[in-house]
Short mmCIF file of C-alpha atoms in Angstrom, two decimals:
data_model
loop_
_atom_site.label_atom_id
_atom_site.label_comp_id
_atom_site.label_asym_id
_atom_site.label_seq_id
_atom_site.Cartn_x
_atom_site.Cartn_y
_atom_site.Cartn_z
CA SER A 1241 161.10 145.39 101.81
CA GLY A 1242 164.53 143.94 102.54
CA SER A 1243 163.27 141.61 105.29
CA THR A 1244 160.48 140.35 103.01
CA MET A 1245 162.99 139.55 100.30
CA VAL A 1246 165.21 137.64 102.77
CA THR A 1247 162.21 135.63 103.96
CA PHE A 1248 161.21 134.87 100.38
CA LEU A 1249 164.71 133.73 99.48
CA SER A 1250 164.92 131.54 102.60
CA ILE A 1251 161.64 129.82 101.74
CA SER A 1252 162.75 129.41 98.11
CA CYS A 1253 166.02 127.80 99.21
CA LEU A 1254 164.18 125.39 101.49
CA LEU A 1255 161.77 124.40 98.72
CA ALA A 1256 164.67 123.90 96.32
CA LEU A 1257 166.39 121.66 98.88
CA LEU A 1258 163.25 119.56 99.31
CA LEU A 1259 162.77 119.23 95.55
CA CYS A 1260 166.37 118.09 95.15
CA LEU A 1261 165.88 115.58 97.95
CA PHE A 1262 162.75 114.10 96.36
CA ASP A 1263 164.32 114.08 92.90
CA SER A 1264 167.56 112.40 94.02
CA SER A 1265 166.02 109.53 95.99
CA GLU A 1266 163.12 107.09 95.67
CA ALA A 1267 162.49 107.04 99.40
CA LEU A 1268 158.97 108.43 98.96
CA LEU A 1269 157.80 106.07 96.24
CA THR A 1270 154.22 104.87 96.12
CA PRO A 1271 153.84 101.21 97.15
CA SER A 1272 153.28 99.98 93.60
CA SER A 1273 156.27 101.79 92.14
CA ALA A 1274 158.43 100.74 95.08
CA GLN A 1275 157.76 97.08 94.34
CA GLN A 1276 158.71 97.62 90.71
CA ASN A 1277 162.02 99.08 91.83
CA MET A 1278 163.03 96.61 94.57
CA SER A 1279 166.02 95.51 92.51
CA ARG A 1280 167.44 99.01 92.90
CA VAL A 1281 166.47 99.67 96.50
CA GLY A 1282 169.96 99.00 97.80
CA ASN A 1283 171.60 101.45 95.44
CA ARG A 1284 169.52 104.56 96.01
CA HIS A 1285 167.49 104.22 99.22
CA HIS A 1286 170.46 104.55 101.41
CA HIS A 1287 172.62 107.15 102.98
CA PRO A 1288 176.15 107.56 101.53
CA TYR A 1289 177.87 106.16 104.56
CA ILE A 1290 176.42 102.70 104.12
CA SER A 1291 178.68 100.27 102.31
CA THR A 1292 180.65 97.22 103.31
CA ARG A 1293 183.82 95.51 104.23
CA HIS A 1294 183.26 92.71 106.74
CA VAL A 1295 185.32 92.47 109.89
CA SER A 1296 184.88 89.21 111.75
CA LYS A 1297 184.77 88.37 115.49
CA THR A 1298 185.22 91.54 117.51
CA THR A 1299 187.50 90.19 120.24
CA PRO A 1300 190.68 91.65 121.73
CA SER A 1301 192.69 89.72 119.14
CA ASN A 1302 191.03 91.97 116.54
CA HIS A 1303 191.18 89.24 113.92
CA ILE A 1304 189.85 90.68 110.68
CA SER A 1305 188.58 88.77 107.67
CA ARG A 1306 186.28 89.47 104.80
CA VAL A 1307 182.90 87.76 104.86
CA GLU A 1308 180.46 87.55 101.99
CA GLY A 1309 176.87 88.16 103.17
CA LYS A 1310 174.06 86.18 101.54
CA ARG A 1311 170.54 87.36 100.89
CA SER A 1312 168.10 85.28 102.95
CA HIS A 1313 164.57 84.39 101.93
CA HIS A 1314 163.21 85.91 105.14
CA GLN A 1315 164.95 89.24 104.53
CA SER A 1316 163.75 89.39 100.93
CA SER A 1317 160.16 88.75 101.96
CA THR A 1318 160.34 91.31 104.75
CA SER A 1319 161.88 93.90 102.43
CA LEU A 1320 159.17 93.45 99.82
CA ALA A 1321 156.34 93.61 102.37
CA ALA A 1322 157.77 96.78 103.89
CA ALA A 1323 157.51 98.54 100.54
CA ASP A 1324 153.76 98.83 101.24
CA GLU A 1325 154.19 100.43 104.68
CA ARG A 1326 153.87 104.20 104.62
CA LYS A 1327 154.53 106.66 107.42
CA PRO A 1328 154.46 110.48 107.35
CA TRP A 1329 157.81 112.08 106.63
CA GLU A 1330 159.12 114.05 109.63
CA ILE A 1331 160.50 117.09 107.84
CA PHE A 1332 161.48 118.92 111.02
CA ARG A 1333 163.47 115.94 112.28
CA PHE A 1334 165.19 115.85 108.88
CA ILE A 1335 166.16 119.52 109.21
CA SER A 1336 167.22 119.11 112.84
CA GLN A 1337 169.48 116.15 112.11
CA SER A 1338 171.12 117.31 108.88
CA SER A 1339 171.81 120.84 110.17
CA LYS A 1340 174.21 119.53 112.85
CA PHE A 1341 176.80 118.53 110.24
CA VAL A 1342 176.95 121.76 108.26
CA THR A 1343 179.39 124.51 109.21
CA LEU A 1344 178.81 128.08 108.02
CA THR A 1345 182.20 129.73 107.58
CA PRO A 1346 182.35 133.46 108.44
CA PRO A 1347 183.38 135.64 105.46
CA PHE A 1348 186.83 136.51 106.83
CA ALA A 1349 187.65 133.20 108.54
CA ALA A 1350 190.59 131.05 107.46
CA LYS A 1351 189.61 128.78 104.58
CA ASN A 1352 191.71 125.81 105.68
CA PRO A 1353 191.26 124.18 109.11
CA VAL A 1354 194.19 123.60 111.43
CA LYS A 1355 195.75 120.19 110.82
CA ARG A 1356 196.74 118.14 113.84
CA LYS A 1357 199.11 115.18 113.55
CA VAL A 1358 197.79 112.16 115.44
CA GLY A 1359 200.15 109.61 116.96
CA VAL A 1360 199.76 105.84 117.43
CA GLY A 1361 197.68 104.93 120.49
CA GLU A 1362 196.07 108.35 120.75
CA THR A 1363 192.44 108.56 121.84
CA ILE A 1364 190.25 110.28 119.25
CA TRP A 1365 186.99 110.10 121.20
CA GLU A 1366 185.92 108.65 124.53
CA ALA A 1367 182.46 108.46 126.06
CA GLY A 1368 182.00 111.15 128.69
CA ASN A 1369 185.38 112.78 128.09
CA PRO A 1370 185.02 116.58 128.40
CA ASN A 1371 188.09 117.04 126.17
CA ASN A 1372 186.48 115.45 123.10
CA PHE A 1373 186.77 117.79 120.11
CA PHE A 1374 183.53 116.50 118.58
CA ASN A 1375 180.30 114.78 119.58
CA PHE A 1376 178.25 112.18 117.78
CA ALA A 1377 174.75 113.10 116.60
CA PRO A 1378 172.09 110.95 114.87
CA LEU A 1379 171.67 110.94 111.11
CA ASP A 1380 168.94 108.43 110.27
CA ASP A 1381 167.02 107.42 107.16
CA VAL A 1382 164.68 110.38 107.73
CA VAL A 1383 167.17 112.24 105.49
CA MET A 1384 165.94 109.98 102.65
CA GLY A 1385 162.27 109.98 103.65
CA GLY A 1386 162.44 107.00 106.04
CA ALA A 1387 160.95 106.61 109.51
CA SER A 1388 163.76 105.00 111.57
CA ASN A 1389 164.84 106.88 114.68
CA SER A 1390 167.92 106.77 116.92
CA ASN A 1391 169.63 108.81 119.64
CA ILE A 1392 173.05 108.82 121.26
CA ASP A 1393 174.16 109.81 124.75
CA ASN A 1394 177.71 111.16 124.38
CA ASN A 1395 178.27 110.83 128.13
CA THR A 1396 177.81 107.06 128.10
CA GLY A 1397 178.33 106.36 124.40
CA THR A 1398 175.02 104.50 124.23
CA TRP A 1399 173.48 104.67 120.76
CA SER A 1400 170.00 103.15 120.56
CA GLY A 1401 166.72 103.39 118.74
CA LYS A 1402 164.32 101.60 116.45
CA VAL A 1403 164.82 100.72 112.79
CA THR A 1404 161.92 100.34 110.39
CA ASP A 1405 161.94 99.78 106.65
CA ALA A 1406 158.72 101.74 106.20
CA ASN A 1407 158.91 104.25 103.32
CA ASN A 1408 161.66 102.05 101.81
CA GLY A 1409 164.05 103.07 104.57
CA GLY A 1410 165.91 100.80 106.95
CA PHE A 1411 168.97 102.43 108.50
CA VAL A 1412 170.12 104.57 111.39
CA GLY A 1413 173.43 106.27 111.96
CA VAL A 1414 175.50 108.64 114.05
CA ARG A 1415 178.00 111.06 112.58
CA SER A 1416 180.65 113.25 114.18
CA THR A 1417 179.90 116.94 114.37
CA PRO A 1418 182.56 119.12 112.64
CA PHE A 1419 185.87 118.79 114.48
CA GLN A 1420 186.17 121.84 116.75
CA GLY A 1421 183.38 123.49 114.83
CA GLY A 1422 185.05 122.83 111.48
CA SER A 1423 188.39 124.39 112.41
CA LEU A 1424 190.31 121.09 112.74
CA SER A 1425 191.37 118.15 110.56
CA LEU A 1426 193.48 115.13 111.53
CA ASP A 1427 196.68 113.85 109.94
CA MET A 1428 196.72 110.10 110.67
CA SER A 1429 199.60 109.21 108.37
CA GLN A 1430 201.54 107.68 111.29
CA CYS A 1431 198.70 105.26 112.06
CA LYS A 1432 197.49 102.01 110.49
CA GLY A 1433 193.88 102.49 111.51
CA ILE A 1434 191.36 103.10 114.28
CA GLU A 1435 190.44 100.71 117.10
CA ILE A 1436 186.87 100.74 118.43
CA ARG A 1437 186.00 99.60 121.96
CA PHE A 1438 182.33 98.86 122.47
CA ARG A 1439 179.73 97.07 124.57
CA ARG A 1440 176.47 95.38 123.67
CA GLY A 1441 175.66 95.11 119.96
CA ASN A 1442 173.83 91.77 120.24
CA GLY A 1443 175.65 90.21 117.29
CA LYS A 1444 174.46 92.83 114.82
CA ARG A 1445 176.57 94.04 111.91
CA PHE A 1446 177.43 97.72 112.06
CA LYS A 1447 179.48 99.95 109.79
CA PHE A 1448 182.21 102.40 110.62
CA VAL A 1449 183.04 105.24 108.25
CA VAL A 1450 186.03 107.56 107.98
CA ARG A 1451 185.63 110.75 105.94
CA ASP A 1452 188.44 112.66 104.23
CA SER A 1453 186.17 115.32 102.77
CA THR A 1454 183.75 117.84 104.27
CA GLU A 1455 181.29 117.29 101.41
CA PHE A 1456 177.99 116.25 102.96
CA ASN A 1457 177.58 113.42 100.46
CA GLY A 1458 181.27 112.83 99.71
CA ILE A 1459 183.08 109.49 99.54
CA CYS A 1460 182.66 107.31 102.63
CA TRP A 1461 185.55 105.01 103.58
CA THR A 1462 183.63 102.13 105.13
CA THR A 1463 184.28 98.96 107.10
CA SER A 1464 181.67 96.56 108.50
CA PHE A 1465 182.04 94.71 111.79
CA ASP A 1466 179.97 92.29 113.86
CA ALA A 1467 179.45 93.46 117.44
CA LYS A 1468 178.99 90.04 119.02
CA ALA A 1469 179.88 90.94 122.61
CA ASN A 1470 181.83 93.40 124.69
CA GLY A 1471 185.16 93.84 122.99
CA SER A 1472 187.07 95.77 120.40
CA VAL A 1473 187.76 95.74 116.69
CA ARG A 1474 190.47 97.28 114.57
CA ILE A 1475 189.56 99.17 111.41
CA PRO A 1476 192.57 99.18 109.05
CA PHE A 1477 192.76 102.09 106.66
CA SER A 1478 194.12 99.73 103.99
CA SER A 1479 190.90 97.66 103.93
CA GLN A 1480 188.31 100.42 103.72
CA VAL A 1481 185.80 100.39 100.87
CA PRO A 1482 185.06 103.71 99.12
CA THR A 1483 181.34 104.25 98.48
CA VAL A 1484 178.88 106.95 97.52
CA PHE A 1485 175.19 106.35 98.20
CA ALA A 1486 175.95 102.71 99.07
CA LYS A 1487 177.59 102.03 95.70
CA THR A 1488 181.26 101.15 95.53
CA VAL A 1489 183.50 103.67 93.82
CA SER A 1490 186.53 102.81 91.70
CA GLY A 1491 189.72 104.82 91.38
CA ALA A 1492 189.42 106.65 94.72
CA SER A 1493 192.36 107.17 97.10
CA PHE A 1494 192.01 107.67 100.85
CA ASN A 1495 193.64 110.87 102.11
CA VAL A 1496 194.97 109.78 105.50
CA ASN A 1497 196.38 113.28 106.00
CA GLU A 1498 192.93 114.89 105.98
CA VAL A 1499 190.50 113.01 108.24
CA VAL A 1500 187.51 115.26 108.97
CA GLY A 1501 184.69 112.96 110.02
CA LEU A 1502 183.70 109.60 111.58
CA GLN A 1503 180.41 107.70 111.48
CA PHE A 1504 178.61 104.55 112.58
CA ALA A 1505 175.65 103.00 110.78
CA TYR A 1506 173.25 100.11 111.27
CA SER A 1507 171.46 99.21 108.05
CA LYS A 1508 169.53 96.43 106.38
CA PHE A 1509 171.78 96.93 103.35
CA GLU A 1510 175.42 96.04 102.84
CA TYR A 1511 176.53 97.58 99.52
CA ASP A 1512 175.58 97.48 95.84
CA GLY A 1513 172.11 96.20 96.74
CA LYS A 1514 173.11 93.28 98.99
CA LEU A 1515 171.32 92.77 102.30
CA ASN A 1516 172.94 92.75 105.73
CA ALA A 1517 172.83 89.15 107.02
CA ASN A 1518 173.03 90.29 110.67
CA PHE A 1519 170.25 92.86 110.69
CA ASP A 1520 166.72 92.96 112.10
CA VAL A 1521 164.12 95.69 112.11
CA GLY A 1522 163.09 96.85 115.55
CA ASP A 1523 165.03 97.96 118.61
CA PHE A 1524 168.84 98.01 118.64
CA ALA A 1525 171.65 99.32 120.85
CA LEU A 1526 175.42 99.73 120.68
CA GLN A 1527 177.56 101.38 123.34
CA ILE A 1528 180.60 103.11 121.84
CA VAL A 1529 183.25 103.30 124.56
CA GLU A 1530 186.38 104.64 122.85
CA LEU A 1531 188.03 105.33 119.50
CA LYS A 1532 191.82 105.37 119.35
CA THR A 1533 194.52 104.96 116.74
CA TYR A 1534 196.84 101.98 116.37
#
């Protein structure tokens, strides 16, 4: 019958999605094969929004400088040992998280979202503000077979959870839901960048991502910053690093007229296989207070 065919096609699509997921990542490697591939773990066991540009001391002066992270002996040993730790993959959490960032466009809806010009000093998002045109939702390494878990309270801006590198994972993230349900994009051509006000962080190195494409795994324009105390940091558009699956991309141009997404990430990896010098497995927390242009 018609309903049977629809059910069959739905199941087939889900299986195809899972096969593509397993084929495109090594997140579910056996322990022995994972150890053989540790040299490539940073390139493929990571979500696309994880890459790096270092922003130093996050104080009101917003002084920004590039820092080169170094791989420590402790991190290397921990990373190798974690390759043997296996945890069941939470498929329903994977579906729940990833589905929040996909917009199904009605057949007769306008193809292009409304573009809004954003001025300097304008608030893009603020914790607890009922006028926010998007929320943040978690997108952790479960999407690559990992076992890390995080949550965010949009009323307080508190993002917290626990990171584990079991199953060759090791990152958590939050990503903006589609702006006004996918009907809005932002023209930030009048602005130099985005300023983040935050609390907590405990000296950890986080990443902030701006997206200029609605592709789920499109280019991520990424900047890293150390959240050493309560304060703020400026993210200049001119210093962003384009990456896809944690690998830097050459020849890309940031479309400041078409901003459609924002993200935060906390990961054991920097980019191109390098480790995050200010990262620890276990509990973490960062309170995101406000995002505004400058």
